[in-house]
Short mmCIF file of C-alpha atoms and ligand atoms in Angstrom, two decimals:
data_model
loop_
_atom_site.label_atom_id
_atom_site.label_comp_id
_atom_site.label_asym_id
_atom_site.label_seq_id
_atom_site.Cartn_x
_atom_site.Cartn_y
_atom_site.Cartn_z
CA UNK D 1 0.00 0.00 0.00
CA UNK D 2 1.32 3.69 -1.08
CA UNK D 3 1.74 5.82 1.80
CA UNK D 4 0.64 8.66 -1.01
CA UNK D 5 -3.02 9.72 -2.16
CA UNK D 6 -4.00 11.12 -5.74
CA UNK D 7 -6.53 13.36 -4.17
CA UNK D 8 -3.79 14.56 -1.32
CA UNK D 9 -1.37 15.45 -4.37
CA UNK D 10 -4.32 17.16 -6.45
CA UNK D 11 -5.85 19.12 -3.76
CA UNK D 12 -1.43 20.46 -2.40
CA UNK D 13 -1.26 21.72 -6.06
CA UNK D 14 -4.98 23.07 -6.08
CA UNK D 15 -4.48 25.04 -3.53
CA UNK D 16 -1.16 26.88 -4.62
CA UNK D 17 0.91 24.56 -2.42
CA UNK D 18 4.30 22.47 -3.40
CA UNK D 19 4.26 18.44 -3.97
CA UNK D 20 6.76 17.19 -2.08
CA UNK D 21 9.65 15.18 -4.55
CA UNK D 22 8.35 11.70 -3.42
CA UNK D 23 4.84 12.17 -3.80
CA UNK D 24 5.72 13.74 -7.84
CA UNK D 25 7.85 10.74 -7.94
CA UNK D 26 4.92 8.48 -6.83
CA UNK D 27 2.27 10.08 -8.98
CA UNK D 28 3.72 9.77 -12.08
CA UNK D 29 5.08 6.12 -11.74
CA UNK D 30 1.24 4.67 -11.02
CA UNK D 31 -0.24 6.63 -13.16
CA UNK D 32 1.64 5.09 -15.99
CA UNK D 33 1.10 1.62 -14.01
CA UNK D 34 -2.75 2.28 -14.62
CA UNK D 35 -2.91 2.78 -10.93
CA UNK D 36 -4.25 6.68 -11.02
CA UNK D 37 -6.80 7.12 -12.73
CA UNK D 38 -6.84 9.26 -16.37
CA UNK D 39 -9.70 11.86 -14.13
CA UNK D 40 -7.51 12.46 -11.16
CA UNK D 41 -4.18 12.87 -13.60
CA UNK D 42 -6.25 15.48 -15.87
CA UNK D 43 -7.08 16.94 -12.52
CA UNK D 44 -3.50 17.46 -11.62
CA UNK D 45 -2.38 18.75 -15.35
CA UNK D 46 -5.54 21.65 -14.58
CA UNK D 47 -3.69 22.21 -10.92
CA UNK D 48 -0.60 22.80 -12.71
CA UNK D 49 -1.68 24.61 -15.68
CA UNK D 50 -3.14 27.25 -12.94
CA UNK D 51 -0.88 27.50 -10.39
CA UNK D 52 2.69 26.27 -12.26
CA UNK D 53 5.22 24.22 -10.41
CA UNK D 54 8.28 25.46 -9.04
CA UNK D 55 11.69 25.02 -10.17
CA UNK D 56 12.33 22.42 -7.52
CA UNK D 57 9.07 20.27 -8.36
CA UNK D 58 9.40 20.64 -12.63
CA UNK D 59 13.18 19.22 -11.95
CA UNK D 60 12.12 16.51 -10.25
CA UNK D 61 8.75 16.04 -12.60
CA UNK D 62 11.52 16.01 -15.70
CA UNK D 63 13.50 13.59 -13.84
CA UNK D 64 10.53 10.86 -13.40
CA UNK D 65 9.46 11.27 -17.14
CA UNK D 66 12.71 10.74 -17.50
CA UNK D 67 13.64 7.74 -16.01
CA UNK D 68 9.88 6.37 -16.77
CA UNK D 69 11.67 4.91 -19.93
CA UNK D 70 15.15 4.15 -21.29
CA UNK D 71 18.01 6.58 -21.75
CA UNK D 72 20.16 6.11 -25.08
CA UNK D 73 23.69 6.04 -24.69
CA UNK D 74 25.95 7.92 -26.98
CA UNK D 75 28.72 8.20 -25.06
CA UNK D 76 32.01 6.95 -26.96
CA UNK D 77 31.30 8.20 -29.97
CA UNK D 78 34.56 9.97 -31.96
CA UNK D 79 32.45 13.15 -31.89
CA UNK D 80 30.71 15.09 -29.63
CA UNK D 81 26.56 15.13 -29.71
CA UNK D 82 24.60 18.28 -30.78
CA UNK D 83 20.78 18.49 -31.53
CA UNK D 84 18.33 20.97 -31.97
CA UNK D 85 14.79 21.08 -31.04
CA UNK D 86 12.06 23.64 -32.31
CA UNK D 87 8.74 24.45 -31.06
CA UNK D 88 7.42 24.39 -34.22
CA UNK D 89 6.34 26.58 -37.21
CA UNK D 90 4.82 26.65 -40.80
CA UNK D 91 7.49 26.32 -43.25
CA UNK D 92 10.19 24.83 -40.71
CA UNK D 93 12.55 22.63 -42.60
CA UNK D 94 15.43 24.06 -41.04
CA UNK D 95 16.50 20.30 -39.55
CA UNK D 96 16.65 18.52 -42.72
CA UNK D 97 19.58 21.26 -43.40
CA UNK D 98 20.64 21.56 -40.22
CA UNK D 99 21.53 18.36 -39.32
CA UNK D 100 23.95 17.90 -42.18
CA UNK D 101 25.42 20.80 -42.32
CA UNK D 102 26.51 20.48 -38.31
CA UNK D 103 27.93 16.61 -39.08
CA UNK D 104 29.63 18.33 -41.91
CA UNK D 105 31.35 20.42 -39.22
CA UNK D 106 32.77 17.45 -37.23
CA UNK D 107 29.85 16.91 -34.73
CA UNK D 108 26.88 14.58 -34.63
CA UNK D 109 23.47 15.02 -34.50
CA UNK D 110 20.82 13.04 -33.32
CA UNK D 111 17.68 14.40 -34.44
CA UNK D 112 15.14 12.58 -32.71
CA UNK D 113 11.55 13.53 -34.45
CA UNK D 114 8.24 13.62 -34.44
CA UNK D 115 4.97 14.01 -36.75
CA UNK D 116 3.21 17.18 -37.80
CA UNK D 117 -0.11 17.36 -35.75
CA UNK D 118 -2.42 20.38 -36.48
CA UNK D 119 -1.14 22.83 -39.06
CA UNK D 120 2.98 22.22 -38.11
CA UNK D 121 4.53 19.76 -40.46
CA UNK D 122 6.41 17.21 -38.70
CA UNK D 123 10.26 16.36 -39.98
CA UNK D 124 9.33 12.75 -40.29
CA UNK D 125 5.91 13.51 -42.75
CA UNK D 126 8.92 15.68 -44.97
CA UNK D 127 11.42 12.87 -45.14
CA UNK D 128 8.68 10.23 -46.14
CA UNK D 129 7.84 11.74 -48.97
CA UNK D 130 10.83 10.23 -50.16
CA UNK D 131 10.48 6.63 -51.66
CA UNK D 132 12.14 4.24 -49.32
CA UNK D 133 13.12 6.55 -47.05
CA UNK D 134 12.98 4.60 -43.51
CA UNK D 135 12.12 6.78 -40.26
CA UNK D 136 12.29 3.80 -37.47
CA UNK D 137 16.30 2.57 -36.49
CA UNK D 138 17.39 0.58 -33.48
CA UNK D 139 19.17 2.16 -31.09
CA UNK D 140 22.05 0.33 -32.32
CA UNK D 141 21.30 1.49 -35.66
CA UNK D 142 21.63 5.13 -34.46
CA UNK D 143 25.07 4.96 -32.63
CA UNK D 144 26.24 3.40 -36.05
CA UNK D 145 24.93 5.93 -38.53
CA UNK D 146 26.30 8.46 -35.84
CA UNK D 147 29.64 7.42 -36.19
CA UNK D 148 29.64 6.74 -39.99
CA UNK D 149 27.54 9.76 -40.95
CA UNK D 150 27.49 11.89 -38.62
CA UNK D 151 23.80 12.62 -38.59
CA UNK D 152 20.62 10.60 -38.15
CA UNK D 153 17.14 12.07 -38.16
CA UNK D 154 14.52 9.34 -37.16
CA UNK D 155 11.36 8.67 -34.94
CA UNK D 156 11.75 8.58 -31.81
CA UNK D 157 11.52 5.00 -29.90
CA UNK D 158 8.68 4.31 -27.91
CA UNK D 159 10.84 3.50 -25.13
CA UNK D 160 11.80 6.89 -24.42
CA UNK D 161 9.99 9.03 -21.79
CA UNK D 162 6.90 7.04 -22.19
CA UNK D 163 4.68 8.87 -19.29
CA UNK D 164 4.81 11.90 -21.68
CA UNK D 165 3.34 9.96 -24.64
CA UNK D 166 0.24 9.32 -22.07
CA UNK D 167 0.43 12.49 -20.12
CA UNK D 168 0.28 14.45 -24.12
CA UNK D 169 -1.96 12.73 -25.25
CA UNK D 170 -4.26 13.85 -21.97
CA UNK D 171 -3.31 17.36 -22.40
CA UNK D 172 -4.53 17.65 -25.83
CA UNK D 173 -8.13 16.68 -25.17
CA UNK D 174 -8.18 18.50 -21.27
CA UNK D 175 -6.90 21.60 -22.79
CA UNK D 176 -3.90 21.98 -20.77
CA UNK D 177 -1.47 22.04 -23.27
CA UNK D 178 -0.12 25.53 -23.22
CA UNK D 179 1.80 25.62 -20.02
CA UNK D 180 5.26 26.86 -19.63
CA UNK D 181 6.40 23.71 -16.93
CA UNK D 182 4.51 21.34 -18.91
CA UNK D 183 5.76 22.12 -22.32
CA UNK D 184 9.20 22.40 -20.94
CA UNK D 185 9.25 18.96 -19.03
CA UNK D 186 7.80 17.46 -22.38
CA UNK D 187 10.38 18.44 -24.89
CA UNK D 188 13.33 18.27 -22.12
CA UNK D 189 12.55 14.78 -20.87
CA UNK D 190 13.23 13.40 -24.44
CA UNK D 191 15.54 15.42 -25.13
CA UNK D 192 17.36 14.51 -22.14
CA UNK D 193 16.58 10.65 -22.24
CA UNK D 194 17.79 10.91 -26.07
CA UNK D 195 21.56 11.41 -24.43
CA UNK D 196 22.80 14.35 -26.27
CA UNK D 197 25.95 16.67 -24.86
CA UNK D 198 24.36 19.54 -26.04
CA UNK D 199 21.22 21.15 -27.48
CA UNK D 200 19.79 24.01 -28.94
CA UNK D 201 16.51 25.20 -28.70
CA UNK D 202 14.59 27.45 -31.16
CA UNK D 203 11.50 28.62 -29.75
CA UNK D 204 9.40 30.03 -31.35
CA UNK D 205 6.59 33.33 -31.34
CA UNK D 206 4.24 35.25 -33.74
CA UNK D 207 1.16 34.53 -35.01
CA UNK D 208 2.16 30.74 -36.63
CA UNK D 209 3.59 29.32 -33.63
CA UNK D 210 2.41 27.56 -30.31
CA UNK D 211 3.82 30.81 -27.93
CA UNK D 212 2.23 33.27 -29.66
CA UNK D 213 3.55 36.23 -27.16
CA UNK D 214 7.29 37.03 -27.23
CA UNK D 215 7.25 37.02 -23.10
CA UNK D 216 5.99 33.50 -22.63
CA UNK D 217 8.33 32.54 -25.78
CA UNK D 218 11.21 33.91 -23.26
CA UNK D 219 9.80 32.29 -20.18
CA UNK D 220 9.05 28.78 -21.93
CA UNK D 221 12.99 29.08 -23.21
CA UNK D 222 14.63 30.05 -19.76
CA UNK D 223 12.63 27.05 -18.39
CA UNK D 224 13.81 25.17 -20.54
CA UNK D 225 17.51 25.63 -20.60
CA UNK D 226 17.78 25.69 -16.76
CA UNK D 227 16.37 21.95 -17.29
CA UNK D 228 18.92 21.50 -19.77
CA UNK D 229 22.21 22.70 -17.77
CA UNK D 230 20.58 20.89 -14.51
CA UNK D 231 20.88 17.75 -16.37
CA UNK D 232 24.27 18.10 -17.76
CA UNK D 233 23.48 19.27 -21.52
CA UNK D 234 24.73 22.43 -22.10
CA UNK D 235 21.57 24.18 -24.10
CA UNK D 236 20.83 27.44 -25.05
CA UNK D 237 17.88 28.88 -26.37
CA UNK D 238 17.33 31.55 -29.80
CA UNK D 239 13.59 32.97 -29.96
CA UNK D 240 13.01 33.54 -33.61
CA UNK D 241 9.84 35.34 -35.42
CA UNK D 242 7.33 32.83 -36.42
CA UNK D 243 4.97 35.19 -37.89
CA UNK D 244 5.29 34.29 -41.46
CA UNK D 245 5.66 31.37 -42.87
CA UNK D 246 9.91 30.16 -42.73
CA UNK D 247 10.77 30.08 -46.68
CA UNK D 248 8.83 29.50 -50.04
CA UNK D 249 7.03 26.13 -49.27
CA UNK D 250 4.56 24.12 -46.67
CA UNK D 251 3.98 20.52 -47.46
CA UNK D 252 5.92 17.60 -47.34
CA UNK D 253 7.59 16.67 -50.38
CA UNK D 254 7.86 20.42 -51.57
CA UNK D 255 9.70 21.12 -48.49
CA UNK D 256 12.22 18.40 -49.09
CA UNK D 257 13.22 20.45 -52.55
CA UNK D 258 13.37 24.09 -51.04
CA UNK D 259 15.90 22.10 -47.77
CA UNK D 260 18.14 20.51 -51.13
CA UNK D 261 17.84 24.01 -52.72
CA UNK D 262 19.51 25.58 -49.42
CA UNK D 263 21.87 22.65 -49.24
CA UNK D 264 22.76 23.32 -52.62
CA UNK D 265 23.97 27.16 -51.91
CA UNK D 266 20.40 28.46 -53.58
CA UNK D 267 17.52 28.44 -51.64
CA UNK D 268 15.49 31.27 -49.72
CA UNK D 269 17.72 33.81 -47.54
CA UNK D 270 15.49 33.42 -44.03
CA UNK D 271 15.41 29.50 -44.62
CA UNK D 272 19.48 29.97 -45.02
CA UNK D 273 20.08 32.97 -42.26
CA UNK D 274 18.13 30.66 -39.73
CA UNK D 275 20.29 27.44 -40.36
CA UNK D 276 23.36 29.07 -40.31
CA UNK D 277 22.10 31.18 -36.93
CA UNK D 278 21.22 27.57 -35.41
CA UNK D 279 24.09 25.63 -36.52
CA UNK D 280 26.79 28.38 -35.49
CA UNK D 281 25.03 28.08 -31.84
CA UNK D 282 24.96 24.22 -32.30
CA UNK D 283 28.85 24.00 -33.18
CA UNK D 284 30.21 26.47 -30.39
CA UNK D 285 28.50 24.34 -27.71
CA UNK D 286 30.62 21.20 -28.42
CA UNK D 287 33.49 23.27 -29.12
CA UNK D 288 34.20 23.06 -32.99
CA UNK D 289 35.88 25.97 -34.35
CA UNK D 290 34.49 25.78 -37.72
CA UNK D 291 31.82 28.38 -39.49
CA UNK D 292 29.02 26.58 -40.81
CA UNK D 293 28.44 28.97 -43.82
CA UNK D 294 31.74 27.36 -45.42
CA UNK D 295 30.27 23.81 -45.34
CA UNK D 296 26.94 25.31 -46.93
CA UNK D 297 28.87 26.18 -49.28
CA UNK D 298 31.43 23.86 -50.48
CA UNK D 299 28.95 21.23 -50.87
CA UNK D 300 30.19 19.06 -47.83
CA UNK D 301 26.43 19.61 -46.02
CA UNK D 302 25.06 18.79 -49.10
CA UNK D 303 26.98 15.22 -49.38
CA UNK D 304 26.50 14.54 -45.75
CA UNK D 305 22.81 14.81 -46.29
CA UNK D 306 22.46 12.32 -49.84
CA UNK D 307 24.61 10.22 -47.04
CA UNK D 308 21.72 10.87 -44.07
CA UNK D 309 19.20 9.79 -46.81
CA UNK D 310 20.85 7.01 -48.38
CA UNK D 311 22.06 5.15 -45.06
CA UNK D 312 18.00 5.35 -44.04
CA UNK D 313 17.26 3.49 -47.59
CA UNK D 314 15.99 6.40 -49.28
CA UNK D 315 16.97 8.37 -53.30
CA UNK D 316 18.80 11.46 -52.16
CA UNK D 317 18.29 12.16 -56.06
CA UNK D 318 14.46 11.32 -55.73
CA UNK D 319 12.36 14.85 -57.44
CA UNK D 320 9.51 14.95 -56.33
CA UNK D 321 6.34 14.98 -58.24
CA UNK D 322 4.26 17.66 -58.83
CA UNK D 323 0.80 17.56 -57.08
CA UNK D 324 -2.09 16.72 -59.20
CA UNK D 325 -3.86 20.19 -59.01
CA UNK D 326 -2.22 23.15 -59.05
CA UNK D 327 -3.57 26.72 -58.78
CA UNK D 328 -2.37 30.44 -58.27
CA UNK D 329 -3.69 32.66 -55.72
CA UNK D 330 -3.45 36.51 -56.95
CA UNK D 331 -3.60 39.93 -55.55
CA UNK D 332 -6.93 42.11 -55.44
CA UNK D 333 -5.09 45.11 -55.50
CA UNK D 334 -1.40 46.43 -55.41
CA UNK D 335 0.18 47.73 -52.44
CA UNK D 336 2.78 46.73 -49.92
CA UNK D 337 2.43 43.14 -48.53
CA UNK D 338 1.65 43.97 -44.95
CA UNK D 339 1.57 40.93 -43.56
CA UNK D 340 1.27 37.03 -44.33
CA UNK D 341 -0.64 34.89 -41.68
CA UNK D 342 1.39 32.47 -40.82
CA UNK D 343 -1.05 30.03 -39.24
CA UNK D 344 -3.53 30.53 -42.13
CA UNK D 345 -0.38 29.15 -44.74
CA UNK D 346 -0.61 26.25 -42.10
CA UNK D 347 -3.71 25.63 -41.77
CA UNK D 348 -4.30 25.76 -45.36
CA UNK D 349 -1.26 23.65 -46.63
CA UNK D 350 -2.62 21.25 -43.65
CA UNK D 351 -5.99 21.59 -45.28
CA UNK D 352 -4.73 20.43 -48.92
CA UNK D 353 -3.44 17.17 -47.27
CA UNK D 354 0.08 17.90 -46.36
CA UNK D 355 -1.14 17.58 -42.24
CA UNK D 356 -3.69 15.31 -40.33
CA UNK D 357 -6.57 15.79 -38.18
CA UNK D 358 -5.81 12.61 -36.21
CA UNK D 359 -2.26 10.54 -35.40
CA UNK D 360 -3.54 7.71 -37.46
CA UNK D 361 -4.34 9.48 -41.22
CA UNK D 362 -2.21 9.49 -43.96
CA UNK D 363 -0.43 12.80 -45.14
CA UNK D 364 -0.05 14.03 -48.86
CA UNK D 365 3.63 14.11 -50.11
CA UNK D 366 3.14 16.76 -52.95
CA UNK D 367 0.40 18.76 -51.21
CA UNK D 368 1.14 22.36 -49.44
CA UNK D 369 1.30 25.79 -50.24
CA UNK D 370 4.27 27.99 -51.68
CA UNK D 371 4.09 31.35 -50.69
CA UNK D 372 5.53 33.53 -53.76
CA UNK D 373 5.94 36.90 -51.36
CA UNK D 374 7.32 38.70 -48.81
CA UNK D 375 6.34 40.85 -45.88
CA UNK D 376 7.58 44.37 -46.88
CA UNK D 377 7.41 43.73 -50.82
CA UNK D 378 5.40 45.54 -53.49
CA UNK D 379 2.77 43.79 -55.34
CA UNK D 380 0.86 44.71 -57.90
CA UNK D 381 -2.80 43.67 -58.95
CA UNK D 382 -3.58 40.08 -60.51
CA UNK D 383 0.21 38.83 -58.80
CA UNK D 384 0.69 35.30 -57.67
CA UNK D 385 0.98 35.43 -53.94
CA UNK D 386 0.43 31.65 -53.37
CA UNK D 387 0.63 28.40 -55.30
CA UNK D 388 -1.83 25.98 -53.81
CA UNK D 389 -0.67 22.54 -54.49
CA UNK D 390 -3.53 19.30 -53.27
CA UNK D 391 -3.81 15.66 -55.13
CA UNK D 392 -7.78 16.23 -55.62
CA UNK D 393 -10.24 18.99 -56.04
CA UNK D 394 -11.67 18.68 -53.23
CA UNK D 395 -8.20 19.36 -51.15
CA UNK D 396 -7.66 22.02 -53.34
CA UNK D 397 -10.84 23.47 -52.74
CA UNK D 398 -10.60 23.19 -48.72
CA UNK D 399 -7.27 24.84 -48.95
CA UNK D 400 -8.45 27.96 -51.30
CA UNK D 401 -11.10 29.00 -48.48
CA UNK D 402 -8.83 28.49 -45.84
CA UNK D 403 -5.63 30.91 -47.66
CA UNK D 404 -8.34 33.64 -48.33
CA UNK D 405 -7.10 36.73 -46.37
CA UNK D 406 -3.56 35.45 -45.33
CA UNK D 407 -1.89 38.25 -46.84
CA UNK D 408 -2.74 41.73 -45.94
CA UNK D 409 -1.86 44.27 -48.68
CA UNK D 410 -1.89 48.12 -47.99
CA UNK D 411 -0.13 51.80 -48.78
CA UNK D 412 2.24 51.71 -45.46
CA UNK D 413 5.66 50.63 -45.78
CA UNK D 414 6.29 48.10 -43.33
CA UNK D 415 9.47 47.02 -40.93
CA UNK D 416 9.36 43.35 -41.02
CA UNK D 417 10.62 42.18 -37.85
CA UNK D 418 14.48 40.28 -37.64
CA UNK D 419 13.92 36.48 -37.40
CA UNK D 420 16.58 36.61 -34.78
CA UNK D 421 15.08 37.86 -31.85
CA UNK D 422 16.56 36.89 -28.50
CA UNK D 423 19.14 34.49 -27.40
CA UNK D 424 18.74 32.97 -24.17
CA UNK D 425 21.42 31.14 -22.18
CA UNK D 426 22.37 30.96 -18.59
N1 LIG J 501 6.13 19.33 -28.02
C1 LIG J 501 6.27 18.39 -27.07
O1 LIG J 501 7.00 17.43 -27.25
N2 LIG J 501 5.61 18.55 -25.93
C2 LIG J 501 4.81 19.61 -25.67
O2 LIG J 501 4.24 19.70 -24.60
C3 LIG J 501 4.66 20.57 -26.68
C4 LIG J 501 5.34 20.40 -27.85
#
């Protein structure tokens, strides 16, 4: 018999108070046992959504999603580890480059990923759209493409942090999702368990991403990279403007080009500014003295990533299709593009079949939207702003309503905001 009581632990955090380390310890280890039940747990996420946890209680939450599941080892390897995590945007391809281009600098990188859900893509749904393409190693498959390739993206194993597969899933239908200690004991427990040295975060804010306001952007990082340095990876944090969508194109397979387009020295400048940003960061934590921009362009980032793909069983040389249907959105009038909705290009490209409603259905490869403008630019009447891309009509048609109104043209000129923002380390 536990000397601890769901309702005891529910009603210390309901009333503002602390839960002591054993009793977070306790709670979290039956509930994935089945022995809390699903009501009392979404009782406790509410508790903490309201009144937060302290940094004392969230380090020893981390630690017990943590060690609810296995912890990889990549010690020994003949470099050090680096990986990036971001909080997700419309448009973000920026680890299919990223993770070559830092293995071209002499580190590796473990990227650990996830599916799109909602109107993010997910790094996984891009790399499938190539033919063959495999996104499930062993761990033993890992440490050897590490060493070998220096970079391996792939799905991450059931076995790690496995109370936040349950506890995410609960969030997402008790709406307690958006909460700085939860989101940041989330991400940081896998990212933790996944055994890299080092890690960078790019969190992101503006009106595409989850933190919509730059202040809880900066709160969810500092959380986040305290977790990180408490458990021995040296992280550090950029905030970066997610308020229009990151490059020319949303959708699987048409993301794949733009990343070989950037990995090939072309490409769009943000897509290019924010790698480089994120991989300089990523290289200075382990210590390499090399600037990434060189290995962009030499070609070296490029090679390491046809290595990436081929070592998974995919065509680095693969081009994609073309979707089916194909159709131009224009300009009503000319002006100065004022602003492009970033969560409208997300929703929409999500609408036209590059995204899913539920874990289980199937995502488009050539569906998604490329957006043919800039904040800031001049426009006149009758120009292409977007290029709607679906396999059917009836995609197509879904994603026309949805892109109505994303971009705002008007007579002011405009100061687009740096993608840059903040950097936050200890
Ligand atoms: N991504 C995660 O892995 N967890 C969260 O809570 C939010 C985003």
């Amino acid at each position: 018999m536990s000397s601890f009581s769901a309702v005891d632990v529910i009603i210390t955090k309901r009333d503002g108070g602390v839960m002591s380390d054993a009793s977070i310890t306790w709670i979290l280890d039956a509930y994935l046992k089945g022995e809390v039940a699903e009501e009392q747990m979404s009782a406790l996420l509410m508790a903490i959504f309201f009144n937060g946890m302290n940094s004392k209680e969230l380090g020893v939450w981390t630690d017990q999603m943590i060690s609810s599941g296995e912890r990889l080892n990549l010690k020994g390897l003949s470099r050090p580890t680096v990986d990036k995590h971001s909080t997700g945007g419309v448009g973000d391809k920026i680890s299919l480059i990223l993770a070559p281009l830092v293995a071209a600098c002499g580190a590796a990188v473990p990227q650990l990923s996830g599916r799109g859900l909602g109107h993010t893509g997910g790094t996984l749904d891009k790399l499938e759209a190539i033919p063959g393409w495999r996104a499930f190693l062993t761990n033993d498959e890992v440490r050897e493409q590490l060493e070998a390739v220096g970079a391996v993206i792939c799905a991450a194993g059931q076995g790690l942090a496995p109370v936040d597969r349950r506890l995410y899933a609960l969030r997402d239908v008790t709406g307690t999702v958006a909460s700085v200690p939860l989101i940041s004991s989330s991400i940081m427990s896998k990212k933790i368990a996944e055994g890299t040295d080092a890690l960078v975060l790019d969190v992101k804010t503006g009106r595409g991403a989850f933190m919509q306001d730059h202040a809880q952007a900066v709160a969810l990082a500092e959380t986040m990279v305290r977790l990180g340095i408490e458990h021995g990876v040296a992280t550090v944090a950029q905030i970066t403007s997610m308020d229009a969508p990151l490059g020319r194109a949303a959708g699987n397979g048409l993301e794949v080009t733009e990343s070989v387009e950037v990995l090939q020295g072309k490409g769009p400048s943000d897509v290019r500014e924010l790698t480089i940003a994120l991989a300089q960061e990523m290289v200075k934590l382990v210590g390499i003295d090399v600037d990434p921009a060189t290995k962009l362009d030499d070609g070296s980032a490029f090679e390491v990533y046809r290595q990436m793909i081929m070592a998974q069983g995919g065509d680095p040389d693969f081009v994609m299709p073309l979707a089916a249907q194909r159709e131009l959105v224009v300009a009503e009038t000319s002006g100065i593009v004022q602003s492009i909705d970033a969560l409208s290009v997300g929703i929409a490209a999500w609408r036209l079949g590059a995204g899913r409603a539920r874990k289980e259905d199937p995502v488009s490869a050539a569906a998604g939207v490329l957006t043919l403008v800039r904040e800031g630019e001049h426009v006149e009447k009758g120009q292409p702003l977007f290029e709607l891309h679906a396999d059917d009509v009836e995609h197509l048609q879904r994603g026309r309503e949805t892109i109505t109104g994303a971009v705002v043209v008007g007579d002011e000129s405009v100061n687009v905001r740096p993608l840059l923002l903040e950097r936050i380390s200890k």
